[in-house]
mmCIF file of C-alpha atoms in Angstrom:
data_model
loop_
_atom_site.group_PDB
_atom_site.id
_atom_site.type_symbol
_atom_site.label_atom_id
_atom_site.label_comp_id
_atom_site.label_asym_id
_atom_site.label_seq_id
_atom_site.Cartn_x
_atom_site.Cartn_y
_atom_site.Cartn_z
ATOM 1 C CA MET A 22 133.417 90.023 73.153
ATOM 2 C CA THR A 23 130.063 89.484 71.564
ATOM 3 C CA GLY A 24 129.636 89.736 67.835
ATOM 4 C CA VAL A 25 133.300 89.398 66.869
ATOM 5 C CA PRO A 26 133.996 86.292 64.770
ATOM 6 C CA GLY A 27 136.412 83.870 66.408
ATOM 7 C CA ARG A 28 136.102 85.481 69.843
ATOM 8 C CA ASP A 29 134.657 83.879 72.932
ATOM 9 C CA THR A 30 131.091 85.102 73.416
ATOM 10 C CA ALA A 31 130.698 83.956 77.030
ATOM 11 C CA PRO A 32 129.837 86.780 79.428
ATOM 12 C CA HIS A 33 132.982 88.367 80.779
ATOM 13 C CA ALA A 34 132.083 87.329 84.328
ATOM 14 C CA GLU A 35 132.535 83.714 83.209
ATOM 15 C CA ARG A 36 135.899 84.180 81.505
ATOM 16 C CA SER A 37 139.455 84.105 82.810
ATOM 17 C CA LEU A 38 141.264 87.282 83.761
ATOM 18 C CA SER A 39 143.850 86.501 81.099
ATOM 19 C CA ASP A 40 141.128 86.343 78.425
ATOM 20 C CA LEU A 41 139.599 89.595 79.650
ATOM 21 C CA LEU A 42 142.934 91.375 79.441
ATOM 22 C CA GLU A 43 143.529 89.963 75.946
ATOM 23 C CA ASP A 44 140.154 91.389 74.889
ATOM 24 C CA LEU A 45 140.983 94.724 76.480
ATOM 25 C CA ALA A 46 144.346 94.891 74.702
ATOM 26 C CA SER A 47 142.930 93.937 71.304
ATOM 27 C CA LYS A 48 142.372 96.373 68.471
ATOM 28 C CA THR A 49 138.598 96.555 68.913
ATOM 29 C CA PRO A 50 136.378 99.349 70.204
ATOM 30 C CA ALA A 51 135.150 97.240 73.115
ATOM 31 C CA PRO A 52 135.936 96.386 75.777
ATOM 32 C CA GLY A 53 137.407 99.751 76.566
ATOM 33 C CA GLY A 54 137.616 102.265 79.373
ATOM 34 C CA GLY A 55 134.035 101.879 80.557
ATOM 35 C CA THR A 56 134.276 98.126 80.842
ATOM 36 C CA ALA A 57 137.643 98.451 82.606
ATOM 37 C CA ALA A 58 136.107 100.914 85.099
ATOM 38 C CA ALA A 59 133.260 98.479 85.744
ATOM 39 C CA TRP A 60 135.717 95.621 86.280
ATOM 40 C CA ALA A 61 137.716 97.771 88.724
ATOM 41 C CA THR A 62 134.472 98.543 90.551
ATOM 42 C CA ALA A 63 133.663 94.819 90.758
ATOM 43 C CA VAL A 64 137.152 94.071 92.129
ATOM 44 C CA ALA A 65 136.790 96.841 94.717
ATOM 45 C CA ALA A 66 133.382 95.519 95.753
ATOM 46 C CA ALA A 67 134.766 91.977 96.042
ATOM 47 C CA LEU A 68 137.528 93.229 98.341
ATOM 48 C CA VAL A 69 134.912 94.988 100.470
ATOM 49 C CA GLU A 70 132.901 91.768 100.597
ATOM 50 C CA MET A 71 135.925 89.835 101.797
ATOM 51 C CA ALA A 72 136.963 92.450 104.345
ATOM 52 C CA ALA A 73 133.388 92.660 105.659
ATOM 53 C CA ALA A 74 133.204 88.878 105.983
ATOM 54 C CA PHE A 75 136.290 88.937 108.185
ATOM 55 C CA ALA A 76 134.949 91.875 110.196
ATOM 56 C CA GLY A 77 132.417 89.460 111.695
ATOM 57 C CA ASP A 78 129.695 91.931 112.574
ATOM 58 C CA ARG A 79 129.217 93.420 109.092
ATOM 59 C CA PRO A 80 126.964 90.993 107.174
ATOM 60 C CA GLU A 81 124.935 93.905 105.759
ATOM 61 C CA VAL A 82 128.117 95.445 104.305
ATOM 62 C CA ALA A 83 129.139 92.139 102.754
ATOM 63 C CA THR A 84 125.656 91.703 101.288
ATOM 64 C CA ARG A 85 125.601 95.248 99.873
ATOM 65 C CA ALA A 86 129.087 94.830 98.417
ATOM 66 C CA GLY A 87 128.016 91.567 96.776
ATOM 67 C CA LYS A 88 125.102 93.349 95.108
ATOM 68 C CA LEU A 89 127.388 96.148 93.943
ATOM 69 C CA ARG A 90 129.845 93.596 92.540
ATOM 70 C CA ALA A 91 127.048 91.916 90.575
ATOM 71 C CA ARG A 92 125.813 95.290 89.325
ATOM 72 C CA ALA A 93 129.324 96.276 88.224
ATOM 73 C CA LEU A 94 129.736 93.024 86.291
ATOM 74 C CA ALA A 95 126.373 93.560 84.580
ATOM 75 C CA LEU A 96 127.428 97.103 83.683
ATOM 76 C CA ALA A 97 130.703 95.796 82.256
ATOM 77 C CA GLU A 98 128.652 93.644 79.875
ATOM 78 C CA ARG A 99 126.325 96.536 79.032
ATOM 79 C CA GLU A 100 129.280 98.781 78.346
ATOM 80 C CA LEU A 101 130.493 96.412 75.606
ATOM 81 C CA SER A 102 127.829 97.721 73.238
ATOM 82 C CA ALA A 103 127.081 101.152 74.733
ATOM 83 C CA TYR A 104 129.324 103.061 72.324
ATOM 84 C CA GLU A 105 128.383 101.090 69.216
ATOM 85 C CA PRO A 106 125.605 103.526 68.134
ATOM 86 C CA VAL A 107 128.083 106.418 68.408
ATOM 87 C CA LEU A 108 130.474 104.633 66.055
ATOM 88 C CA GLU A 109 127.630 103.855 63.666
ATOM 89 C CA ALA A 110 126.506 107.491 63.612
ATOM 90 C CA ALA A 111 130.085 108.702 63.162
ATOM 91 C CA ARG A 112 130.451 106.440 60.114
ATOM 92 C CA LEU A 113 127.527 108.115 58.353
ATOM 93 C CA SER A 114 128.419 110.370 55.469
ATOM 94 C CA LYS A 115 129.083 113.950 56.498
ATOM 95 C CA ASN A 116 126.442 114.834 53.901
ATOM 96 C CA ASP A 117 123.800 112.800 55.748
ATOM 97 C CA VAL A 118 121.389 115.355 57.217
ATOM 98 C CA THR A 119 120.633 113.042 60.155
ATOM 99 C CA ARG A 120 124.287 112.455 61.102
ATOM 100 C CA ALA A 121 124.731 115.288 63.622
ATOM 101 C CA GLU A 122 121.445 114.580 65.405
ATOM 102 C CA ARG A 123 122.051 110.824 65.473
ATOM 103 C CA LEU A 124 125.552 111.383 66.850
ATOM 104 C CA HIS A 125 124.187 113.788 69.474
ATOM 105 C CA ILE A 126 121.552 111.261 70.602
ATOM 106 C CA ALA A 127 123.976 108.325 70.524
ATOM 107 C CA LEU A 128 126.503 110.178 72.679
ATOM 108 C CA SER A 129 123.775 111.026 75.167
ATOM 109 C CA HIS A 130 122.741 107.383 75.434
ATOM 110 C CA ALA A 131 126.396 106.308 75.627
ATOM 111 C CA ALA A 132 126.733 108.379 78.810
ATOM 112 C CA ASP A 133 124.192 106.247 80.664
ATOM 113 C CA SER A 134 126.230 103.128 81.419
ATOM 114 C CA PRO A 135 129.377 104.964 82.579
ATOM 115 C CA LEU A 136 127.125 107.093 84.789
ATOM 116 C CA GLU A 137 125.759 103.897 86.330
ATOM 117 C CA ILE A 138 129.340 102.677 86.798
ATOM 118 C CA THR A 139 130.169 105.986 88.509
ATOM 119 C CA ARG A 140 127.160 105.602 90.815
ATOM 120 C CA THR A 141 128.098 102.022 91.655
ATOM 121 C CA ALA A 142 131.742 102.811 92.343
ATOM 122 C CA ALA A 143 130.675 105.794 94.456
ATOM 123 C CA GLU A 144 128.680 103.371 96.634
ATOM 124 C CA VAL A 145 131.644 101.022 97.051
ATOM 125 C CA VAL A 146 134.057 103.710 98.256
ATOM 126 C CA PRO A 147 132.416 104.612 101.599
ATOM 127 C CA LEU A 148 131.923 100.937 102.425
ATOM 128 C CA ALA A 149 135.630 100.367 101.863
ATOM 129 C CA ARG A 150 136.589 103.445 103.861
ATOM 130 C CA GLU A 151 134.413 102.326 106.767
ATOM 131 C CA LEU A 152 136.066 98.902 106.824
ATOM 132 C CA ARG A 153 139.525 100.452 106.598
ATOM 133 C CA ILE A 154 138.800 102.350 109.800
ATOM 134 C CA SER A 155 136.655 99.942 111.800
ATOM 135 C CA GLY A 156 137.071 96.530 110.173
ATOM 136 C CA ASN A 157 139.547 93.763 110.890
ATOM 137 C CA ALA A 158 142.939 95.446 111.316
ATOM 138 C CA THR A 159 144.749 92.715 109.376
ATOM 139 C CA LEU A 160 142.592 93.563 106.329
ATOM 140 C CA GLN A 161 143.129 97.310 106.492
ATOM 141 C CA GLY A 162 145.298 97.161 103.355
ATOM 142 C CA ASP A 163 142.611 95.251 101.468
ATOM 143 C CA ALA A 164 139.971 97.788 102.451
ATOM 144 C CA GLN A 165 142.284 100.642 101.458
ATOM 145 C CA THR A 166 142.941 98.958 98.101
ATOM 146 C CA ALA A 167 139.179 98.639 97.605
ATOM 147 C CA ALA A 168 138.705 102.334 98.383
ATOM 148 C CA LEU A 169 141.440 103.404 95.968
ATOM 149 C CA LEU A 170 140.207 101.120 93.181
ATOM 150 C CA GLY A 171 136.658 102.339 93.727
ATOM 151 C CA GLU A 172 137.759 105.974 93.626
ATOM 152 C CA ALA A 173 139.765 105.431 90.443
ATOM 153 C CA ALA A 174 136.874 103.583 88.781
ATOM 154 C CA CYS A 175 134.484 106.340 89.815
ATOM 155 C CA ARG A 176 136.696 109.073 88.369
ATOM 156 C CA ALA A 177 137.418 107.103 85.180
ATOM 157 C CA ALA A 178 133.756 106.381 84.466
ATOM 158 C CA ALA A 179 132.866 109.992 85.277
ATOM 159 C CA GLN A 180 135.397 111.162 82.706
ATOM 160 C CA LEU A 181 133.652 109.030 80.078
ATOM 161 C CA VAL A 182 130.316 110.598 80.976
ATOM 162 C CA GLU A 183 131.829 114.072 80.635
ATOM 163 C CA LEU A 184 133.307 113.211 77.253
ATOM 164 C CA ASN A 185 130.014 111.815 75.985
ATOM 165 C CA LEU A 186 128.090 114.851 77.217
ATOM 166 C CA ALA A 187 130.616 117.465 76.100
ATOM 167 C CA ASP A 188 128.061 119.000 73.747
ATOM 168 C CA ARG A 189 125.395 119.098 76.490
ATOM 169 C CA PRO A 190 126.840 121.389 79.195
ATOM 170 C CA ASN A 191 123.442 121.802 80.895
ATOM 171 C CA ASP A 192 122.615 118.100 81.043
ATOM 172 C CA PRO A 193 121.375 117.295 84.584
ATOM 173 C CA ARG A 194 123.494 114.148 84.614
ATOM 174 C CA LEU A 195 126.571 116.379 84.816
ATOM 175 C CA SER A 196 125.262 117.939 88.051
ATOM 176 C CA GLU A 197 124.752 114.483 89.509
ATOM 177 C CA LEU A 198 128.246 113.539 88.387
ATOM 178 C CA ARG A 199 129.754 116.567 90.141
ATOM 179 C CA SER A 200 127.904 115.614 93.344
ATOM 180 C CA LEU A 201 129.188 112.042 93.180
ATOM 181 C CA LEU A 202 132.757 113.212 92.600
ATOM 182 C CA ALA A 203 132.526 115.770 95.420
ATOM 183 C CA GLU A 204 132.063 112.889 97.868
ATOM 184 C CA LEU A 205 135.450 111.395 96.931
ATOM 185 C CA PRO A 206 138.598 112.409 98.817
ATOM 186 C CA GLY A 207 141.016 114.888 97.292
#
């Protein structure tokens, strides 16, 4: 994680899974749920990439999945600092006249990266579903795993958006979120 003394500051995409999980388990505010949702999205996209490669006639799906994987990894990095301004605003004295407004603004901005994660995961899911149905039959389980991971990541990131925008019930991002979630099964 960046900015924490004694911790590896290499981008998460360049670190081992074991190191990532150690960071996630540590008593620090980040990485947290948003980063985990982005990682799950990247894993789902990688599975789609692999399943599409074996499908033979799906190079465009593999290419799109590769771009989604890269986007998810970039969002995982972005998410590491997305909530920091919220924590800073929350630490202000309750007597600070700017506290409530700063917290309100920080929470609004903190909703942006999980919304992007939701959008990205929502793009992975139909690709995975398509490959589960019409891809290489021996990779049906991999495509199904990708779909389920993508759905879970989408729902998890969406929950973070809803939490961050709880004091903004008319925010248009919530309408977009509902539309994205409506496309998921169940």
